[in-house]
XYZ file of C-alpha atoms in Angstrom:
453
model
C -93.288 -62.382 -76.718
C -95.491 -65.488 -74.998
C -95.945 -68.464 -76.597
C -99.506 -69.418 -77.327
C -100.158 -73.030 -77.105
C -102.296 -74.001 -79.554
C -105.546 -75.393 -78.151
C -105.984 -72.097 -76.872
C -109.941 -72.080 -75.737
C -110.363 -68.704 -75.788
C -110.220 -68.254 -79.644
C -113.153 -70.638 -80.969
C -114.235 -68.760 -83.537
C -110.463 -68.329 -85.465
C -110.458 -72.158 -84.761
C -113.199 -72.654 -86.795
C -111.610 -70.867 -89.800
C -109.996 -74.102 -90.899
C -113.201 -75.626 -91.156
C -115.496 -75.967 -93.923
C -119.203 -74.570 -92.688
C -120.688 -78.385 -93.628
C -118.494 -79.524 -90.183
C -119.639 -76.763 -88.434
C -123.531 -77.360 -88.437
C -123.349 -81.453 -87.555
C -121.876 -79.818 -83.960
C -124.650 -80.982 -82.089
C -124.452 -80.485 -78.499
C -126.901 -82.227 -76.443
C -126.608 -79.566 -73.479
C -125.443 -76.385 -72.881
C -124.808 -74.322 -69.498
C -123.792 -71.128 -69.629
C -120.869 -69.642 -67.648
C -120.006 -66.030 -67.548
C -116.143 -66.433 -66.599
C -114.441 -62.957 -67.030
C -111.485 -63.125 -69.503
C -108.317 -62.474 -68.218
C -106.337 -60.217 -69.830
C -103.235 -62.779 -70.905
C -106.354 -63.798 -72.429
C -107.507 -60.812 -74.618
C -103.802 -60.112 -75.649
C -103.253 -64.040 -76.666
C -106.647 -63.304 -78.578
C -104.911 -60.032 -79.946
C -101.865 -61.562 -81.141
C -103.359 -64.507 -83.157
C -105.749 -62.227 -85.016
C -102.660 -60.364 -85.981
C -101.000 -63.530 -87.185
C -104.084 -64.109 -88.852
C -103.871 -61.187 -91.064
C -100.160 -61.047 -91.613
C -100.763 -64.269 -93.350
C -104.003 -63.822 -95.084
C -101.996 -60.878 -96.361
C -99.545 -62.742 -97.481
C -100.972 -65.277 -99.199
C -103.333 -62.124 -101.085
C -99.488 -61.209 -102.419
C -99.287 -64.809 -103.376
C -102.093 -64.675 -105.283
C -101.481 -61.535 -106.945
C -98.084 -62.608 -107.762
C -98.751 -65.926 -109.801
C -101.452 -63.677 -111.871
C -104.529 -65.973 -110.204
C -107.925 -64.777 -108.215
C -108.337 -65.637 -104.810
C -112.115 -67.242 -105.841
C -112.635 -69.500 -102.727
C -111.969 -69.894 -99.054
C -111.490 -72.623 -96.606
C -113.314 -74.677 -99.637
C -116.268 -72.122 -100.094
C -117.072 -70.987 -103.726
C -118.351 -68.191 -105.020
C -121.548 -69.718 -105.617
C -122.414 -71.116 -101.956
C -123.624 -67.343 -101.126
C -126.111 -66.289 -103.540
C -126.716 -63.032 -103.218
C -128.974 -60.287 -104.398
C -128.046 -58.645 -107.422
C -128.933 -54.968 -107.385
C -128.757 -51.613 -108.834
C -124.894 -50.442 -109.013
C -125.432 -47.091 -107.710
C -126.485 -48.692 -104.356
C -124.298 -50.558 -102.215
C -122.222 -53.563 -103.984
C -123.897 -56.639 -103.248
C -121.700 -59.050 -101.209
C -119.419 -61.648 -102.450
C -116.682 -64.329 -100.630
C -113.982 -62.207 -102.126
C -114.768 -59.798 -99.478
C -113.355 -62.011 -97.077
C -111.190 -59.703 -94.650
C -110.620 -60.258 -90.194
C -112.980 -58.135 -88.158
C -112.165 -54.770 -88.747
C -110.265 -52.773 -85.658
C -111.219 -50.195 -83.317
C -112.396 -47.212 -85.239
C -113.172 -49.250 -88.325
C -116.829 -48.701 -90.135
C -119.089 -52.570 -88.911
C -120.201 -54.489 -91.477
C -123.963 -55.413 -90.976
C -125.851 -58.240 -93.198
C -129.127 -57.996 -93.541
C -132.448 -59.708 -95.442
C -133.282 -57.841 -98.572
C -132.156 -55.002 -101.006
C -131.427 -51.554 -99.895
C -134.830 -49.938 -98.555
C -135.912 -52.839 -96.675
C -137.097 -52.581 -92.563
C -133.870 -55.180 -91.954
C -131.479 -52.407 -93.531
C -133.427 -49.090 -91.298
C -133.001 -51.902 -88.237
C -129.023 -51.911 -88.708
C -129.026 -48.482 -89.191
C -130.951 -47.817 -85.296
C -128.470 -50.701 -84.145
C -125.660 -49.210 -85.826
C -125.328 -45.844 -86.946
C -123.077 -45.331 -89.512
C -122.544 -49.408 -90.267
C -122.000 -50.720 -93.852
C -125.234 -52.986 -94.528
C -124.367 -55.795 -96.739
C -127.581 -56.904 -98.404
C -128.427 -60.665 -98.492
C -131.137 -62.762 -100.650
C -132.104 -65.132 -98.093
C -131.721 -64.478 -93.911
C -129.337 -68.060 -93.782
C -127.268 -66.136 -96.353
C -126.877 -63.064 -94.310
C -125.855 -66.157 -90.940
C -123.173 -67.750 -93.661
C -122.245 -64.349 -94.279
C -121.148 -63.788 -90.070
C -119.903 -67.319 -89.435
C -117.514 -66.733 -92.879
C -116.135 -62.643 -91.543
C -117.212 -61.597 -94.367
C -120.045 -59.726 -91.916
C -119.583 -58.466 -88.374
C -123.224 -59.034 -86.884
C -126.238 -60.166 -89.036
C -130.150 -58.581 -88.245
C -132.837 -60.712 -88.091
C -136.960 -60.088 -87.580
C -138.480 -62.523 -85.250
C -141.452 -61.491 -84.357
C -144.212 -58.411 -85.074
C -147.000 -56.381 -83.180
C -149.300 -57.866 -85.562
C -148.206 -60.804 -87.632
C -146.733 -62.530 -84.899
C -143.622 -64.887 -84.817
C -141.420 -65.031 -87.599
C -141.172 -68.750 -87.621
C -138.496 -69.885 -90.179
C -136.083 -67.360 -88.203
C -136.424 -69.456 -85.005
C -135.666 -72.113 -86.789
C -132.114 -70.777 -88.275
C -131.184 -69.507 -84.229
C -130.883 -72.990 -83.584
C -129.273 -74.466 -86.784
C -126.601 -72.014 -87.182
C -123.897 -71.073 -84.206
C -124.175 -67.482 -83.744
C -125.100 -65.376 -80.660
C -127.607 -62.959 -79.887
C -125.819 -59.661 -78.768
C -128.797 -57.096 -78.971
C -132.138 -56.201 -80.103
C -133.614 -53.260 -82.050
C -137.910 -53.005 -81.766
C -138.584 -50.937 -85.120
C -141.943 -49.559 -86.066
C -143.086 -50.195 -88.828
C -144.748 -47.564 -91.687
C -146.119 -49.527 -94.952
C -147.154 -47.440 -97.840
C -148.773 -48.898 -100.672
C -146.739 -48.042 -104.114
C -146.971 -47.988 -107.640
C -145.544 -46.662 -110.747
C -146.115 -43.155 -111.879
C -149.451 -42.211 -113.137
C -150.978 -45.639 -111.578
C -154.271 -45.421 -110.417
C -155.505 -47.791 -107.609
C -158.832 -48.469 -109.819
C -156.569 -50.036 -112.239
C -154.506 -52.594 -109.700
C -155.220 -55.994 -110.099
C -152.075 -57.371 -107.914
C -150.476 -56.217 -104.884
C -146.719 -58.191 -103.536
C -145.019 -57.403 -100.190
C -143.624 -59.927 -97.886
C -146.045 -62.527 -96.266
C -145.515 -60.389 -93.065
C -146.571 -57.123 -94.528
C -149.368 -58.278 -96.242
C -150.840 -59.979 -93.204
C -150.052 -56.744 -91.235
C -152.424 -54.462 -93.835
C -154.621 -57.678 -94.853
C -158.150 -55.076 -93.053
C -156.429 -51.744 -94.566
C -156.333 -52.847 -98.153
C -159.887 -54.716 -97.927
C -161.156 -51.117 -96.728
C -159.441 -49.092 -99.525
C -161.916 -51.514 -102.071
C -158.948 -53.038 -103.649
C -160.304 -56.294 -105.173
C -156.527 -57.165 -105.607
C -154.695 -60.372 -105.668
C -152.346 -61.031 -102.878
C -148.676 -62.038 -103.911
C -145.946 -63.030 -101.212
C -142.519 -62.413 -102.047
C -139.126 -62.618 -99.767
C -139.195 -59.262 -98.899
C -140.928 -55.734 -98.800
C -138.596 -53.479 -100.725
C -137.780 -56.040 -103.130
C -141.325 -56.146 -104.202
C -140.970 -52.206 -104.824
C -137.364 -52.875 -106.760
C -139.686 -55.749 -108.804
C -142.385 -53.584 -109.861
C -140.116 -50.668 -110.816
C -137.503 -52.777 -112.684
C -140.893 -55.024 -115.098
C -142.478 -52.353 -115.401
C -145.890 -53.550 -114.195
C -148.197 -50.997 -114.118
C -151.232 -53.312 -112.755
C -149.221 -54.226 -109.968
C -148.767 -52.460 -106.286
C -146.024 -53.241 -103.723
C -146.535 -52.723 -100.136
C -142.885 -51.178 -98.782
C -141.756 -48.494 -96.766
C -141.157 -44.218 -98.143
C -137.458 -45.395 -98.605
C -138.002 -47.772 -101.114
C -140.435 -45.405 -103.207
C -137.571 -42.882 -103.052
C -135.285 -45.644 -104.183
C -137.121 -47.145 -107.060
C -138.822 -44.193 -108.195
C -142.449 -45.542 -107.432
C -145.422 -43.373 -106.237
C -147.521 -43.859 -102.762
C -150.890 -44.407 -103.324
C -151.916 -44.988 -99.622
C -149.469 -44.172 -96.657
C -149.512 -45.801 -93.387
C -152.136 -48.716 -94.189
C -150.643 -50.712 -91.557
C -153.780 -52.370 -89.470
C -153.127 -50.866 -86.899
C -150.752 -47.618 -85.845
C -148.998 -49.314 -83.456
C -147.173 -51.982 -85.442
C -143.788 -52.688 -84.489
C -140.767 -55.586 -85.451
C -138.724 -56.832 -83.353
C -135.188 -57.475 -84.613
C -132.082 -59.470 -82.877
C -128.646 -58.534 -83.544
C -126.301 -61.483 -84.430
C -122.576 -62.302 -84.069
C -119.960 -65.096 -83.828
C -118.912 -64.206 -80.294
C -121.225 -63.756 -76.959
C -121.369 -60.244 -75.289
C -120.204 -60.077 -71.418
C -123.299 -60.104 -69.530
C -123.460 -56.957 -67.417
C -125.994 -56.023 -64.376
C -125.971 -52.703 -64.900
C -128.097 -52.325 -67.360
C -132.189 -54.375 -68.249
C -130.843 -57.169 -69.966
C -132.939 -59.875 -71.817
C -131.764 -63.664 -71.963
C -132.763 -65.906 -74.686
C -132.626 -69.943 -74.445
C -133.786 -73.252 -76.528
C -135.032 -76.258 -74.780
C -136.917 -79.188 -75.246
C -138.231 -80.842 -71.877
C -138.204 -84.771 -70.775
C -140.841 -86.968 -70.662
C -142.875 -86.470 -67.695
C -145.714 -85.256 -66.214
C -146.024 -81.534 -65.830
C -142.344 -81.039 -66.730
C -142.982 -78.020 -68.689
C -144.050 -76.532 -65.452
C -141.910 -77.542 -63.658
C -139.787 -75.515 -66.037
C -141.055 -72.242 -66.696
C -141.739 -72.599 -62.431
C -137.702 -72.138 -62.541
C -138.583 -68.715 -63.309
C -141.464 -67.549 -61.380
C -139.632 -68.622 -58.354
C -136.682 -66.422 -58.350
C -139.447 -63.516 -59.688
C -137.839 -63.352 -63.668
C -140.067 -62.301 -66.096
C -140.821 -64.194 -69.075
C -141.153 -61.851 -72.165
C -141.842 -64.444 -75.031
C -141.979 -68.389 -75.189
C -142.595 -69.930 -78.563
C -143.041 -73.536 -79.766
C -141.478 -75.119 -82.652
C -141.297 -79.136 -83.772
C -138.521 -80.960 -83.086
C -137.311 -81.734 -85.781
C -134.381 -84.454 -85.328
C -137.263 -86.174 -83.280
C -141.188 -84.966 -84.894
C -143.362 -87.645 -83.165
C -142.733 -89.481 -79.622
C -144.435 -93.067 -79.302
C -145.726 -94.203 -76.098
C -147.166 -97.588 -75.330
C -150.509 -98.003 -73.847
C -152.097 -101.341 -72.970
C -155.361 -99.758 -72.636
C -155.447 -96.895 -75.688
C -152.312 -98.897 -77.598
C -149.597 -96.783 -79.493
C -150.439 -93.555 -78.926
C -148.006 -90.534 -80.819
C -147.079 -87.384 -79.355
C -145.701 -84.350 -80.818
C -142.303 -83.175 -79.940
C -141.132 -79.496 -79.350
C -138.268 -76.916 -79.102
C -139.055 -74.463 -76.840
C -138.053 -70.644 -76.972
C -138.345 -68.711 -73.889
C -137.046 -64.659 -73.163
C -136.905 -63.871 -69.779
C -135.968 -60.541 -68.378
C -132.683 -61.198 -66.455
C -128.744 -60.906 -66.621
C -126.754 -64.313 -66.557
C -124.726 -62.160 -65.045
C -127.502 -62.484 -62.222
C -126.506 -65.316 -59.634
C -131.223 -65.724 -59.677
C -130.882 -66.545 -64.048
C -127.830 -68.867 -63.032
C -129.491 -70.608 -60.873
C -133.219 -71.016 -62.769
C -131.492 -71.853 -65.846
C -129.264 -74.987 -63.368
C -132.626 -76.219 -62.134
C -134.586 -75.873 -65.370
C -131.450 -78.012 -66.750
C -132.817 -80.509 -64.547
C -136.190 -81.017 -66.660
C -134.187 -81.165 -69.981
C -132.991 -83.353 -72.441
C -131.650 -80.355 -74.609
C -130.569 -76.348 -73.132
C -128.770 -74.253 -75.247
C -128.840 -70.341 -74.357
C -128.697 -68.555 -77.447
C -127.432 -64.938 -75.942
C -127.659 -62.412 -73.309
C -127.989 -59.040 -74.298
C -129.220 -55.475 -73.391
C -132.823 -54.796 -73.752
C -133.751 -52.056 -76.278
C -135.026 -48.816 -74.088
C -135.917 -46.592 -76.890
C -138.675 -45.200 -76.704
C -140.823 -44.983 -80.038
C -144.114 -43.443 -81.004
C -146.228 -45.297 -83.258
C -147.441 -43.879 -86.745
C -146.870 -40.483 -87.654
C -148.924 -38.156 -88.814
C -149.379 -34.423 -88.257
C -152.791 -32.921 -89.294
C -153.159 -29.067 -90.304
C -155.572 -26.414 -89.966
C -155.285 -23.370 -92.002
C -159.509 -22.451 -92.910
C -161.140 -24.816 -94.246
C -158.736 -26.868 -95.806
C -157.388 -29.555 -93.758
C -154.266 -31.391 -95.152
C -152.464 -34.927 -93.494
C -149.004 -35.169 -94.595
C -146.495 -37.522 -92.177
C -143.337 -35.933 -91.329
C -140.128 -38.826 -90.562
C -136.581 -37.693 -89.242
C -134.026 -39.154 -90.798
C -130.780 -40.318 -89.598
C -127.862 -40.020 -92.444
C -124.716 -41.687 -91.870
C -121.262 -41.052 -94.120
C -122.549 -42.997 -97.293
C -125.654 -41.065 -97.389
C -127.870 -43.492 -96.849
C -130.991 -42.114 -94.802
C -132.860 -44.554 -92.076
C -135.765 -44.046 -90.185
C -134.486 -42.697 -86.973
C -137.659 -41.209 -84.426
C -141.244 -40.544 -85.165
C -143.415 -38.235 -83.421
C -146.971 -37.483 -83.615
C -148.463 -34.110 -83.572
C -151.389 -32.143 -84.298
C -151.218 -28.410 -84.950
C -153.285 -25.302 -85.921
C -152.275 -22.745 -88.142
C -153.784 -19.267 -87.198
C -152.431 -16.612 -89.884
C -148.390 -16.808 -89.889
C -148.761 -18.433 -86.046
C -148.730 -22.350 -85.653
C -149.385 -23.453 -82.136
C -148.643 -26.896 -80.493
C -152.099 -28.411 -79.671
C -151.587 -32.147 -78.818
C -148.091 -34.285 -79.186
C -148.333 -37.789 -77.960
């Protein structure tokens, strides 16, 4: 077997296992330039060999721990308490713990995907859409999901970044910059909100509605139209709100969550489809330790973050690098520059002027395997003090439809029901998969499709 140098540059993720997470967070690169170098077969074989050796060493260490009668309570200096995970019902997926560490699954193994929330959350549904039959791992905070991937407890993390009604989720953009994970995919998930309460509770008796801040903002107009004079209270996630109502037997409180959350926690649906717009979609990104190799045989999207230099019309010059190469921008988001929030400008006429410094997140429709994208970033780098490629990944081209309602006409009786197609994995967890909206007319025993849209 060929000897492998200790400084092999092709395996940064394995080398980082010997360093605590605090040292990883101190990496502060000032510039980043993406180079789509295709790994050679020797590099790939070297990585496989080292991964196999790591597995063997870990197995030996576990045998030694068992023979000594001690438990493996920490790894690389990280103790169990560093991951504060959600305590949930034992019949649901078991909460994550640091002792669940194991190498990434080999070919044919089940992919482990970390998400924020409890079972029934929309992030869990997004994980099921992106990776069918995956093992969904609940975490109580988004940062815990990042740590789970960095510590090799999970293989992927699901992160919502924007909603068609509520806009960008700023907290998660900050986490993308703070951690060194890579975007490897995206999923656009239609969101269908329901008003949930304990069985027997009527809407007139409600005094409070709890849910995630994004869900509350997405249903604000509908809640007002329902005539609910209630207090809106924000919690960490939608499914967690449903679990909280059920666990504490709150008969004056309702939760905004999915229909699956109602089934999981034994709640009734007081109102269905309460989002203000039926075209309510949340965009999620999938995160991994290593980037994927960009391709040109299918539509790709690339996400970057940068801070521009001082000067006149610098932001215009940066964005012109994409316009001149016919590269479409799908998003631009600004966030405060935490390391340099304010810039002072000395001017004899006006005294000391202060300007706020911002980081800019940009998504554009091009693969880093394309020469035009590489040239665009080379030009962007001339006007920036910081540039980092967050990921180049396939675009989600899955067709979707708005809220799913089917109207039935039978004589003078009209009923509206919601139909969802669910996909079930090997662990018997169901995920909203695809929905269709149609209007049927029922005449005697015949069912005629009038319109599908």
